[in-house]
CSV table of C-alpha atoms in Angstrom, one decimal:
chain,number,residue,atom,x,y,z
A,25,UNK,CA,0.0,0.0,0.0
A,26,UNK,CA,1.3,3.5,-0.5
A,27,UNK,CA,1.9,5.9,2.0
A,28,UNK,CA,-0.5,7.8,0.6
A,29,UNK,CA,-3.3,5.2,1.2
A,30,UNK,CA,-1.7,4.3,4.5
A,31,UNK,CA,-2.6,8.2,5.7
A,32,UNK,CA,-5.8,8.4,4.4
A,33,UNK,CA,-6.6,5.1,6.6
A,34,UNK,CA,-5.3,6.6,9.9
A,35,UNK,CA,-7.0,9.9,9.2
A,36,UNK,CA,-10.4,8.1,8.5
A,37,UNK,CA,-9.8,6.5,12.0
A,38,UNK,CA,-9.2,9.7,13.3
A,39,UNK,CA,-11.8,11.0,12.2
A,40,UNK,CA,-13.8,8.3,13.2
A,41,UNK,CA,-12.4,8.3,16.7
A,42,UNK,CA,-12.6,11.8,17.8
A,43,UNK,CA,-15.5,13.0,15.4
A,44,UNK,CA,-17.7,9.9,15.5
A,45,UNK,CA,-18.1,9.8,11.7
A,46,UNK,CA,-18.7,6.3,10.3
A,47,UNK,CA,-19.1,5.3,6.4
A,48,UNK,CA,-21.6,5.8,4.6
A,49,UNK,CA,-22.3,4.0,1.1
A,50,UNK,CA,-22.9,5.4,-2.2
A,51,UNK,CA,-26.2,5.0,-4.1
A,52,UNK,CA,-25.2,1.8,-5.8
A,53,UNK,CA,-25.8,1.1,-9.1
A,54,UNK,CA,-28.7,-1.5,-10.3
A,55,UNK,CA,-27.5,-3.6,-13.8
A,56,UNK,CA,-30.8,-2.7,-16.0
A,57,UNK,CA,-32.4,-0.7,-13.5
A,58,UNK,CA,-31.9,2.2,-10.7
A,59,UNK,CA,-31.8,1.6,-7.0
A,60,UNK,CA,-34.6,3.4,-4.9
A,61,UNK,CA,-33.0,4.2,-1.6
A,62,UNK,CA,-33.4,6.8,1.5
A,63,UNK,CA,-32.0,9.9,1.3
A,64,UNK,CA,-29.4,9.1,3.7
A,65,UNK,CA,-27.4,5.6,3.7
A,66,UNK,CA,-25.8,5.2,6.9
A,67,UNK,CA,-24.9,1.5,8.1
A,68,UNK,CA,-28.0,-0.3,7.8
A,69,UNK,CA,-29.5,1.0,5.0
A,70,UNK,CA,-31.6,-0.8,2.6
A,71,UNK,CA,-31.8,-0.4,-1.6
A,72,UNK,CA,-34.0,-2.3,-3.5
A,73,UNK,CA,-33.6,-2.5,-7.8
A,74,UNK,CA,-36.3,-1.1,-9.9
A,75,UNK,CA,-36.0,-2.4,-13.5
A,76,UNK,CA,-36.2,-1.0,-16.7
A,77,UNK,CA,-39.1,-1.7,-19.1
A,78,UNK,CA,-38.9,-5.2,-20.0
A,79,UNK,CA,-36.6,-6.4,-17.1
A,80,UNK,CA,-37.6,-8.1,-14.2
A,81,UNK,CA,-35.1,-7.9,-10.4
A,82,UNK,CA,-32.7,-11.3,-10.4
A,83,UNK,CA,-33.9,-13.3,-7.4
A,84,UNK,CA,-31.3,-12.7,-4.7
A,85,UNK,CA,-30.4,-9.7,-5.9
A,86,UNK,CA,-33.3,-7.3,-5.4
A,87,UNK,CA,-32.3,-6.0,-2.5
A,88,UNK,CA,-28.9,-4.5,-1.0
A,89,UNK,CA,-27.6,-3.3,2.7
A,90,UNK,CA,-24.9,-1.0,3.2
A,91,UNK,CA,-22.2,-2.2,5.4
A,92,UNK,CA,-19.7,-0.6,8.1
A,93,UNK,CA,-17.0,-0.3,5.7
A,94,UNK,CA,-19.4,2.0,3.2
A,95,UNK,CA,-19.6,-0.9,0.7
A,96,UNK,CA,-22.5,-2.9,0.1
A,97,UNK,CA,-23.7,-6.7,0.7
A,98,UNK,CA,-24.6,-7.4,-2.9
A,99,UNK,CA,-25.0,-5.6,-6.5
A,100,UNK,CA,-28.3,-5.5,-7.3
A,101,UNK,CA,-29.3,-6.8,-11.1
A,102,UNK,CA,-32.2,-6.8,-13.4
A,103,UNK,CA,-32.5,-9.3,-16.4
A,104,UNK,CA,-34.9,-10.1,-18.8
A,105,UNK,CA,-37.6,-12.3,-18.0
A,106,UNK,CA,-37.9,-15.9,-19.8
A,107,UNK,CA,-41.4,-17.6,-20.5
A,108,UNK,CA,-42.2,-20.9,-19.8
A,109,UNK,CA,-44.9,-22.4,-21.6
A,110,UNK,CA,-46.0,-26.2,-21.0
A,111,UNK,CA,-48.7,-28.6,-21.4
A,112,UNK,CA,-52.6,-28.5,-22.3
A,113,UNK,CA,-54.9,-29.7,-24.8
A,114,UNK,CA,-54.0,-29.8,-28.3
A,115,UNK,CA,-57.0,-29.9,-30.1
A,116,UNK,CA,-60.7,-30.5,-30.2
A,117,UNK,CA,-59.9,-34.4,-29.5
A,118,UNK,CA,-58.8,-33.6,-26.2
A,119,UNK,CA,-55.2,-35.1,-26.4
A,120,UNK,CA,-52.3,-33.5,-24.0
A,121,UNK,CA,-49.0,-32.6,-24.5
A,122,UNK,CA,-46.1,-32.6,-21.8
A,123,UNK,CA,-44.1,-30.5,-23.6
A,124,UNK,CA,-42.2,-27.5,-22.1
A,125,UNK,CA,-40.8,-24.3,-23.6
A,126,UNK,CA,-38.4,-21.8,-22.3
A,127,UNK,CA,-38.7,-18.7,-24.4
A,128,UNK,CA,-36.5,-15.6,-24.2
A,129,UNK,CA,-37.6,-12.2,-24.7
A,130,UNK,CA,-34.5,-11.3,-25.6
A,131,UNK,CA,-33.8,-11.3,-30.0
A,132,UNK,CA,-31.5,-14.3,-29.9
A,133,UNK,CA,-30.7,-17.4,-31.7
A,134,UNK,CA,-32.2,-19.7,-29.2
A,135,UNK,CA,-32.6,-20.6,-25.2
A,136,UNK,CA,-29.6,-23.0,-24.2
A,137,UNK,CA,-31.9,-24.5,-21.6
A,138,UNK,CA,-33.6,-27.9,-22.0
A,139,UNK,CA,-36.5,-28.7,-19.8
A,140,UNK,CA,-37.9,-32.5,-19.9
A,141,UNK,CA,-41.8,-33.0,-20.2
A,142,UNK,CA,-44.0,-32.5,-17.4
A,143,UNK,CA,-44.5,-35.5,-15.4
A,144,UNK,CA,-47.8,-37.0,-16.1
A,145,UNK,CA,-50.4,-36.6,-13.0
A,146,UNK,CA,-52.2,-40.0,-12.1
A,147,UNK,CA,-51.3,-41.0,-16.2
A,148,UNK,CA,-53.2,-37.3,-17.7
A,149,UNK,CA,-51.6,-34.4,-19.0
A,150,UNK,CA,-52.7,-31.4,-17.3
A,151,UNK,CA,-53.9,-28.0,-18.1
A,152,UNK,CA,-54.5,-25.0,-16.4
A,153,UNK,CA,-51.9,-24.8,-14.2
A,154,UNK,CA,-49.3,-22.1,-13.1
A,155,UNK,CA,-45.8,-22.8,-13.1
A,156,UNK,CA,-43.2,-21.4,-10.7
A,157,UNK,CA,-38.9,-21.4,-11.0
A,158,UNK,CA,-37.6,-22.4,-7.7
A,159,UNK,CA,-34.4,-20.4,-8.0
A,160,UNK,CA,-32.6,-21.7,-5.1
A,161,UNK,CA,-33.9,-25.5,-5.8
A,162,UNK,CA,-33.3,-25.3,-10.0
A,163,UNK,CA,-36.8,-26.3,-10.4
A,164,UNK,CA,-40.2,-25.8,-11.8
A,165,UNK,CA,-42.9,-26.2,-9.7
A,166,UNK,CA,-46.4,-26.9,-11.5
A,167,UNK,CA,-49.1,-25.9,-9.0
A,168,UNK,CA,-53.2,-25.6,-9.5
A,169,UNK,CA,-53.2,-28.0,-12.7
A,170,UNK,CA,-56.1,-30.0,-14.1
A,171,UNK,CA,-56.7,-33.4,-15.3
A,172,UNK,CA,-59.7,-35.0,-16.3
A,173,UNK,CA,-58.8,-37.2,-12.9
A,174,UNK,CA,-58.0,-34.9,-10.3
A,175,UNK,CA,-56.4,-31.5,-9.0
A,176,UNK,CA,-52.5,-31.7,-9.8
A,177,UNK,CA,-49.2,-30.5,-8.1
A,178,UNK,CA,-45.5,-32.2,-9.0
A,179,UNK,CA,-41.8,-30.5,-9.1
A,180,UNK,CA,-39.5,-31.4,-11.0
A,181,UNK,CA,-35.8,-30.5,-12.6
C-alpha cells in the first residue's frame, strides 16, 4: 500500500475516533435498473432494484444493505424475463402434450436450456396450471393443474 493510502486510513480512524463519523455508502448502481433508496445511507440501510421496461429484479439480488466499511452486501441486477410455456390440450380431441418451452424475450438465436416434459399426474396431461422457478432449488414447480382425474401438483428438474 502506499503511504499515501496508509494516511488516508489513519485519518479516517481519526476522524472516526474523535468525530464519531462512520461510512456511509454510495447510491449503488442496479444492472438494467436504478436503485430506490433513502436519502441518507448510513450503516443499515436498505436499496432495492427497480427495473427498466422489460426487465424483471434477479432473485437474490433485489435488495442491498450498506455495510460498516461504506460498501454494500450485494450488487443488485435486473435481467430479462424468460417464459415458460408447458402442457394443455391440443386440439378438439382432447389429447395432452407434456411439452415445455423456455422462451426468451430477448432477439436471440435460441434458449440454451432444455427442460424434460411434465410428469404425467395419475397418467393425464394437465392444463391449467401455473408454473413457478424455484431459483434456489433449480426447479419448476407446477401448481393448481387440471386433469380429467383430479387437482395436480409435482416439481421437478
Amino acid at each position: 500500500r502506499s503511504s499515501l493510502e496508509k494516511r488516508m486510513d489513519a485519518l479516517e480512524l481519526l476522524c472516526v475516533a474523535r468525530s464519531g463519523m462512520e461510512r456511509h455508502c454510495l447510491v449503488p448502481s442496479v444492472l438494467n435498473g436504478e436503485a430506490h433508496c433513502p436519502e441518507k445511507l448510513p450503516p443499515g440501510s436498505k436499496c432495492s432494484a427497480v427495473c427498466n421496461a422489460g426487465y424483471i429484479a434477479t432473485p437474490g439480488k433485489d435488495t442491498t444493505t450498506c455495510k460498516k466499511d461504506g460498501f454494500w452486501s450485494l450488487d443488485m441486477e435486473c435481467e430479462i424475463p424468460l417464459v415458460i410455456v408447458s402442457g394443455g390440450l391440443t386440439d378438439q380431441s382432447k389429447d395432452g402434450d407434456s411439452s415445455v418451452e423456455v422462451l426468451s424475450l430477448y432477439p436471440s438465436k435460441g434458449c440454451d436450456r432444455q427442460i424434460p416434459d411434465m410428469p404425467l399426474a395419475a397418467g393425464s396431461h394437465r392444463t391449467l396450471h401455473n408454473l413457478i422457478y424455484l431459483p434456489r432449488d433449480h426447479r419448476v414447480l407446477a401448481c393448481n393443474g387440471l386433469t380429467n382425474k383430479q387437482r395436480a401438483s409435482n416439481s421437478w428438474d
